[in-house]
Amino acid sequence: MDRPAHHSFVVPKPDAGTRRERRKQEIQALILEAAIDLFGSRGYDSSTVEHICEHADVSRQTFYSYYPSKAHLLSALSELSAIKTPEHLLSEARAHSDNALQQLYFFIENVESNMRKSSVLERTLRRELMRYVDKFDESAATRWSYTSQVLADIIQAGQLEKQISQQYEAVFLAEMIAGTVNSIAIKWSYDESYPYPERLRALRHFLQSTLQPAENITHGKSSPEPNDPITKIPVTK
């Protein structure tokens, strides 16, 4: 028997002023809710447009007037997840501390927490989105660019304040961090057993050993372990 998967998608309620616009929003919500139910119970590949139309009680013509393809519907669903985007995680990290290294550590901790909270359905849709997004959605490239740029800004500010070593350029370090986090997320989306907490913890310790200013290393100083959020992450088997 098919069972809908637990998820944190939030389908917006119709709130348009005119009756015509409200009806359009109602139909769109029916399609989105049908997709969530079917993708969660049958899987993305096994759920056809016909299945979604039948579940939502709409015609194929109506479906395509809202979404040119099932992949476009997938992209729309990704915007409805309550799981935080990298933009939100970086914003929280910058508000967490004035120390650039602590901001980076906090960002990595939140990435782990975000992945842990993701449902099976959200992980599946993230994997499927990677297969299709480059064909029709340029927002993925925009989000990647934004993440790298904000990380570079954090690192550069930390270098100016002598909180981060200047051995490497900020842009290179930002791309390395963003690329590693993205690689971990991709592997986890394909393999539920992938040890992402351990990998993120290793990334945190790598940054600690690599980004410490030379004067801190010379004097035996390091980021205070009691406040290290990564060491408190439980290992998930």
mmCIF file of C-alpha atoms in Angstrom:
data_model
loop_
_atom_site.group_PDB
_atom_site.id
_atom_site.type_symbol
_atom_site.label_atom_id
_atom_site.label_comp_id
_atom_site.label_asym_id
_atom_site.label_seq_id
_atom_site.Cartn_x
_atom_site.Cartn_y
_atom_site.Cartn_z
ATOM 1 C CA MET A 1 0.000 0.000 0.000
ATOM 2 C CA ASP A 2 1.370 3.424 -0.945
ATOM 3 C CA ARG A 3 2.126 5.715 1.955
ATOM 4 C CA PRO A 4 2.957 9.403 1.619
ATOM 5 C CA ALA A 5 6.406 10.225 2.950
ATOM 6 C CA HIS A 6 6.981 12.633 5.789
ATOM 7 C CA HIS A 7 8.051 15.988 4.426
ATOM 8 C CA SER A 8 8.227 19.682 5.247
ATOM 9 C CA PHE A 9 6.805 21.151 2.039
ATOM 10 C CA VAL A 10 4.470 24.083 2.572
ATOM 11 C CA VAL A 11 1.981 24.671 -0.238
ATOM 12 C CA PRO A 12 0.782 28.289 -0.118
ATOM 13 C CA LYS A 13 -2.932 28.895 0.401
ATOM 14 C CA PRO A 14 -4.849 30.917 -2.211
ATOM 15 C CA ASP A 15 -4.781 34.575 -1.278
ATOM 16 C CA ALA A 16 -5.475 36.453 -4.520
ATOM 17 C CA GLY A 17 -8.029 39.238 -4.545
ATOM 18 C CA THR A 18 -10.154 38.203 -7.536
ATOM 19 C CA ARG A 19 -12.147 35.015 -7.850
ATOM 20 C CA ARG A 20 -10.365 34.132 -11.095
ATOM 21 C CA GLU A 21 -6.918 34.458 -9.519
ATOM 22 C CA ARG A 22 -7.970 32.507 -6.430
ATOM 23 C CA ARG A 23 -9.207 29.682 -8.649
ATOM 24 C CA LYS A 24 -5.880 29.589 -10.486
ATOM 25 C CA GLN A 25 -4.028 29.377 -7.190
ATOM 26 C CA GLU A 26 -6.358 26.625 -5.979
ATOM 27 C CA ILE A 27 -5.645 24.526 -9.085
ATOM 28 C CA GLN A 28 -1.931 25.109 -8.741
ATOM 29 C CA ALA A 29 -2.084 24.010 -5.098
ATOM 30 C CA LEU A 30 -3.963 20.834 -6.102
ATOM 31 C CA ILE A 31 -1.237 19.964 -8.617
ATOM 32 C CA LEU A 32 1.547 20.617 -6.110
ATOM 33 C CA GLU A 33 -0.153 18.583 -3.383
ATOM 34 C CA ALA A 34 -0.767 15.723 -5.815
ATOM 35 C CA ALA A 35 2.895 15.743 -6.812
ATOM 36 C CA ILE A 36 4.018 15.693 -3.176
ATOM 37 C CA ASP A 37 1.742 12.729 -2.419
ATOM 38 C CA LEU A 38 2.731 10.742 -5.509
ATOM 39 C CA PHE A 39 6.458 11.497 -5.470
ATOM 40 C CA GLY A 40 6.496 10.496 -1.809
ATOM 41 C CA SER A 41 4.579 7.235 -2.278
ATOM 42 C CA ARG A 42 5.531 6.094 -5.795
ATOM 43 C CA GLY A 43 8.754 7.960 -6.424
ATOM 44 C CA TYR A 44 9.505 10.615 -9.016
ATOM 45 C CA ASP A 45 10.201 8.355 -12.011
ATOM 46 C CA SER A 46 7.143 6.175 -11.405
ATOM 47 C CA SER A 47 4.788 9.148 -11.096
ATOM 48 C CA THR A 48 3.646 10.270 -14.526
ATOM 49 C CA VAL A 49 1.899 13.461 -15.564
ATOM 50 C CA GLU A 50 -1.222 11.331 -16.050
ATOM 51 C CA HIS A 51 -0.989 10.110 -12.460
ATOM 52 C CA ILE A 52 -0.621 13.669 -11.176
ATOM 53 C CA CYS A 53 -3.554 14.931 -13.267
ATOM 54 C CA GLU A 54 -5.769 12.084 -12.054
ATOM 55 C CA HIS A 55 -4.771 12.654 -8.436
ATOM 56 C CA ALA A 56 -5.367 16.418 -8.705
ATOM 57 C CA ASP A 57 -8.496 15.951 -10.844
ATOM 58 C CA VAL A 58 -7.269 18.257 -13.600
ATOM 59 C CA SER A 59 -6.746 17.794 -17.319
ATOM 60 C CA ARG A 60 -3.352 17.440 -19.007
ATOM 61 C CA GLN A 61 -3.974 20.747 -20.744
ATOM 62 C CA THR A 62 -4.519 22.413 -17.366
ATOM 63 C CA PHE A 63 -1.364 20.814 -15.977
ATOM 64 C CA TYR A 64 0.783 22.051 -18.862
ATOM 65 C CA SER A 65 -0.654 25.549 -18.568
ATOM 66 C CA TYR A 66 1.005 25.700 -15.140
ATOM 67 C CA TYR A 67 4.084 23.531 -15.670
ATOM 68 C CA PRO A 68 5.671 22.874 -19.092
ATOM 69 C CA SER A 69 7.039 19.556 -17.830
ATOM 70 C CA LYS A 70 7.252 17.314 -14.788
ATOM 71 C CA ALA A 71 10.784 18.614 -14.258
ATOM 72 C CA HIS A 72 9.469 22.178 -13.982
ATOM 73 C CA LEU A 73 7.030 20.943 -11.346
ATOM 74 C CA LEU A 74 9.986 19.408 -9.527
ATOM 75 C CA SER A 75 11.749 22.770 -9.539
ATOM 76 C CA ALA A 76 8.637 24.457 -8.145
ATOM 77 C CA LEU A 77 8.474 21.923 -5.319
ATOM 78 C CA SER A 78 12.072 22.650 -4.363
ATOM 79 C CA GLU A 79 11.019 26.217 -3.581
ATOM 80 C CA LEU A 80 8.297 25.027 -1.190
ATOM 81 C CA SER A 81 10.464 22.982 1.156
ATOM 82 C CA ALA A 82 10.833 24.334 4.659
ATOM 83 C CA ILE A 83 14.407 23.039 4.635
ATOM 84 C CA LYS A 84 16.659 26.095 4.634
ATOM 85 C CA THR A 85 18.587 27.167 1.556
ATOM 86 C CA PRO A 86 22.340 27.931 1.628
ATOM 87 C CA GLU A 87 21.397 31.617 1.550
ATOM 88 C CA HIS A 88 19.486 31.267 4.825
ATOM 89 C CA LEU A 89 22.242 29.179 6.408
ATOM 90 C CA LEU A 90 24.893 31.752 5.521
ATOM 91 C CA SER A 91 22.749 34.600 6.822
ATOM 92 C CA GLU A 92 22.330 32.799 10.150
ATOM 93 C CA ALA A 93 26.053 32.083 10.299
ATOM 94 C CA ARG A 94 26.942 35.756 9.846
ATOM 95 C CA ALA A 95 24.511 36.727 12.594
ATOM 96 C CA HIS A 96 25.877 34.046 14.910
ATOM 97 C CA SER A 97 29.329 35.515 15.530
ATOM 98 C CA ASP A 98 31.682 38.372 14.667
ATOM 99 C CA ASN A 99 34.503 35.873 14.191
ATOM 100 C CA ALA A 100 34.858 34.676 10.595
ATOM 101 C CA LEU A 101 36.105 31.206 11.530
ATOM 102 C CA GLN A 102 33.184 30.702 13.895
ATOM 103 C CA GLN A 103 30.841 31.789 11.112
ATOM 104 C CA LEU A 104 32.280 29.120 8.824
ATOM 105 C CA TYR A 105 32.034 26.480 11.552
ATOM 106 C CA PHE A 106 28.430 27.459 12.271
ATOM 107 C CA PHE A 107 27.581 27.293 8.562
ATOM 108 C CA ILE A 108 28.916 23.726 8.349
ATOM 109 C CA GLU A 109 26.998 22.740 11.492
ATOM 110 C CA ASN A 110 23.783 24.098 9.977
ATOM 111 C CA VAL A 111 24.408 22.243 6.729
ATOM 112 C CA GLU A 112 24.577 18.997 8.726
ATOM 113 C CA SER A 113 21.430 19.886 10.674
ATOM 114 C CA ASN A 114 19.612 20.766 7.458
ATOM 115 C CA MET A 115 20.510 17.433 5.873
ATOM 116 C CA ARG A 116 19.505 15.538 9.005
ATOM 117 C CA LYS A 117 16.065 17.184 8.978
ATOM 118 C CA SER A 118 15.440 16.469 5.305
ATOM 119 C CA SER A 119 12.861 13.776 4.621
ATOM 120 C CA VAL A 120 13.327 10.863 2.235
ATOM 121 C CA LEU A 121 11.110 12.712 -0.230
ATOM 122 C CA GLU A 122 13.196 15.881 -0.030
ATOM 123 C CA ARG A 123 16.420 13.954 -0.483
ATOM 124 C CA THR A 124 14.945 12.170 -3.482
ATOM 125 C CA LEU A 125 13.724 15.391 -5.059
ATOM 126 C CA ARG A 126 17.103 17.012 -4.485
ATOM 127 C CA ARG A 127 18.735 14.166 -6.388
ATOM 128 C CA GLU A 128 16.231 14.368 -9.219
ATOM 129 C CA LEU A 129 16.580 18.127 -9.379
ATOM 130 C CA MET A 130 20.303 17.710 -10.000
ATOM 131 C CA ARG A 131 19.491 15.580 -13.033
ATOM 132 C CA TYR A 132 17.163 18.093 -14.639
ATOM 133 C CA VAL A 133 17.800 21.572 -13.318
ATOM 134 C CA ASP A 134 20.637 22.445 -15.693
ATOM 135 C CA LYS A 135 18.346 21.881 -18.676
ATOM 136 C CA PHE A 136 15.791 24.537 -17.806
ATOM 137 C CA ASP A 137 16.564 26.342 -14.574
ATOM 138 C CA GLU A 138 19.398 28.853 -14.296
ATOM 139 C CA SER A 139 18.655 29.530 -10.622
ATOM 140 C CA ALA A 140 20.946 26.669 -9.547
ATOM 141 C CA ALA A 141 23.963 28.444 -11.020
ATOM 142 C CA THR A 142 22.835 31.679 -9.380
ATOM 143 C CA ARG A 143 22.532 29.985 -5.978
ATOM 144 C CA TRP A 144 25.981 28.391 -6.381
ATOM 145 C CA SER A 145 27.521 31.754 -7.303
ATOM 146 C CA TYR A 146 25.835 33.441 -4.347
ATOM 147 C CA THR A 147 27.039 30.818 -1.876
ATOM 148 C CA SER A 148 30.634 31.058 -3.088
ATOM 149 C CA GLN A 149 30.543 34.858 -3.059
ATOM 150 C CA VAL A 150 29.214 35.112 0.505
ATOM 151 C CA LEU A 151 31.775 32.578 1.725
ATOM 152 C CA ALA A 152 34.486 34.600 -0.003
ATOM 153 C CA ASP A 153 33.233 37.787 1.702
ATOM 154 C CA ILE A 154 33.321 36.077 5.113
ATOM 155 C CA ILE A 155 36.838 34.754 4.547
ATOM 156 C CA GLN A 156 38.158 38.033 3.171
ATOM 157 C CA ALA A 157 36.762 39.938 6.157
ATOM 158 C CA GLY A 158 38.359 37.375 8.463
ATOM 159 C CA GLN A 159 41.696 37.788 6.737
ATOM 160 C CA LEU A 160 41.544 41.560 7.156
ATOM 161 C CA GLU A 161 40.812 41.087 10.869
ATOM 162 C CA LYS A 162 43.647 38.500 11.099
ATOM 163 C CA GLN A 163 41.138 35.835 12.127
ATOM 164 C CA ILE A 164 41.960 33.736 9.057
ATOM 165 C CA SER A 165 45.320 32.961 7.483
ATOM 166 C CA GLN A 166 46.165 34.807 4.272
ATOM 167 C CA GLN A 167 48.067 31.819 2.865
ATOM 168 C CA TYR A 168 45.299 31.233 0.302
ATOM 169 C CA GLU A 169 43.061 33.623 -1.607
ATOM 170 C CA ALA A 170 39.556 34.073 -0.226
ATOM 171 C CA VAL A 171 37.892 33.144 -3.530
ATOM 172 C CA PHE A 172 39.819 29.863 -3.748
ATOM 173 C CA LEU A 173 38.946 28.919 -0.166
ATOM 174 C CA ALA A 174 35.282 29.810 -0.740
ATOM 175 C CA GLU A 175 35.098 27.653 -3.857
ATOM 176 C CA MET A 176 36.789 24.785 -2.023
ATOM 177 C CA ILE A 177 34.315 24.946 0.872
ATOM 178 C CA ALA A 178 31.251 25.331 -1.352
ATOM 179 C CA GLY A 179 32.453 22.555 -3.654
ATOM 180 C CA THR A 180 33.103 20.152 -0.786
ATOM 181 C CA VAL A 181 29.724 20.826 0.826
ATOM 182 C CA ASN A 182 28.000 20.374 -2.525
ATOM 183 C CA SER A 183 29.849 17.114 -3.198
ATOM 184 C CA ILE A 184 28.857 15.749 0.214
ATOM 185 C CA ALA A 185 25.207 16.710 -0.417
ATOM 186 C CA ILE A 186 25.209 15.034 -3.833
ATOM 187 C CA LYS A 187 26.643 11.771 -2.504
ATOM 188 C CA TRP A 188 24.169 11.792 0.397
ATOM 189 C CA SER A 189 21.237 12.374 -1.969
ATOM 190 C CA TYR A 190 22.157 9.169 -3.824
ATOM 191 C CA ASP A 191 23.135 7.097 -0.791
ATOM 192 C CA GLU A 192 21.174 7.351 2.453
ATOM 193 C CA SER A 193 23.969 5.564 4.330
ATOM 194 C CA TYR A 194 26.640 8.029 3.208
ATOM 195 C CA PRO A 195 28.398 9.301 6.391
ATOM 196 C CA TYR A 196 27.799 13.006 5.803
ATOM 197 C CA PRO A 197 28.166 13.998 9.505
ATOM 198 C CA GLU A 198 31.678 12.547 9.586
ATOM 199 C CA ARG A 199 32.592 14.193 6.281
ATOM 200 C CA LEU A 200 31.354 17.587 7.439
ATOM 201 C CA ARG A 201 33.199 17.164 10.724
ATOM 202 C CA ALA A 202 36.369 16.373 8.786
ATOM 203 C CA LEU A 203 35.831 19.516 6.699
ATOM 204 C CA ARG A 204 35.501 21.570 9.854
ATOM 205 C CA HIS A 205 38.736 20.211 11.302
ATOM 206 C CA PHE A 206 40.497 20.693 7.976
ATOM 207 C CA LEU A 207 39.472 24.348 7.999
ATOM 208 C CA GLN A 208 40.595 24.718 11.590
ATOM 209 C CA SER A 209 44.049 23.380 10.767
ATOM 210 C CA THR A 210 44.323 25.281 7.477
ATOM 211 C CA LEU A 211 42.790 28.677 8.204
ATOM 212 C CA GLN A 212 44.289 29.410 11.609
ATOM 213 C CA PRO A 213 46.436 32.572 11.390
ATOM 214 C CA ALA A 214 50.159 31.873 11.615
ATOM 215 C CA GLU A 215 50.539 33.863 14.826
ATOM 216 C CA ASN A 216 47.878 31.736 16.530
ATOM 217 C CA ILE A 217 49.657 28.540 15.541
ATOM 218 C CA THR A 218 53.018 29.959 16.691
ATOM 219 C CA HIS A 219 51.599 30.782 20.110
ATOM 220 C CA GLY A 220 49.656 27.539 20.362
ATOM 221 C CA LYS A 221 46.264 29.197 20.059
ATOM 222 C CA SER A 222 43.274 27.681 18.328
ATOM 223 C CA SER A 223 39.530 28.115 18.132
ATOM 224 C CA PRO A 224 38.029 27.236 21.539
ATOM 225 C CA GLU A 225 36.826 23.638 21.456
ATOM 226 C CA PRO A 226 34.022 24.096 24.065
ATOM 227 C CA ASN A 227 32.251 26.362 21.570
ATOM 228 C CA ASP A 228 32.963 24.128 18.606
ATOM 229 C CA PRO A 229 29.521 23.149 17.255
ATOM 230 C CA ILE A 230 30.833 20.427 14.961
ATOM 231 C CA THR A 231 32.256 18.309 17.775
ATOM 232 C CA LYS A 232 28.753 18.131 19.250
ATOM 233 C CA ILE A 233 27.152 16.651 16.124
ATOM 234 C CA PRO A 234 25.957 13.089 16.812
ATOM 235 C CA VAL A 235 27.267 10.486 14.398
ATOM 236 C CA THR A 236 24.375 9.063 12.373
ATOM 237 C CA LYS A 237 24.722 5.490 11.209
#
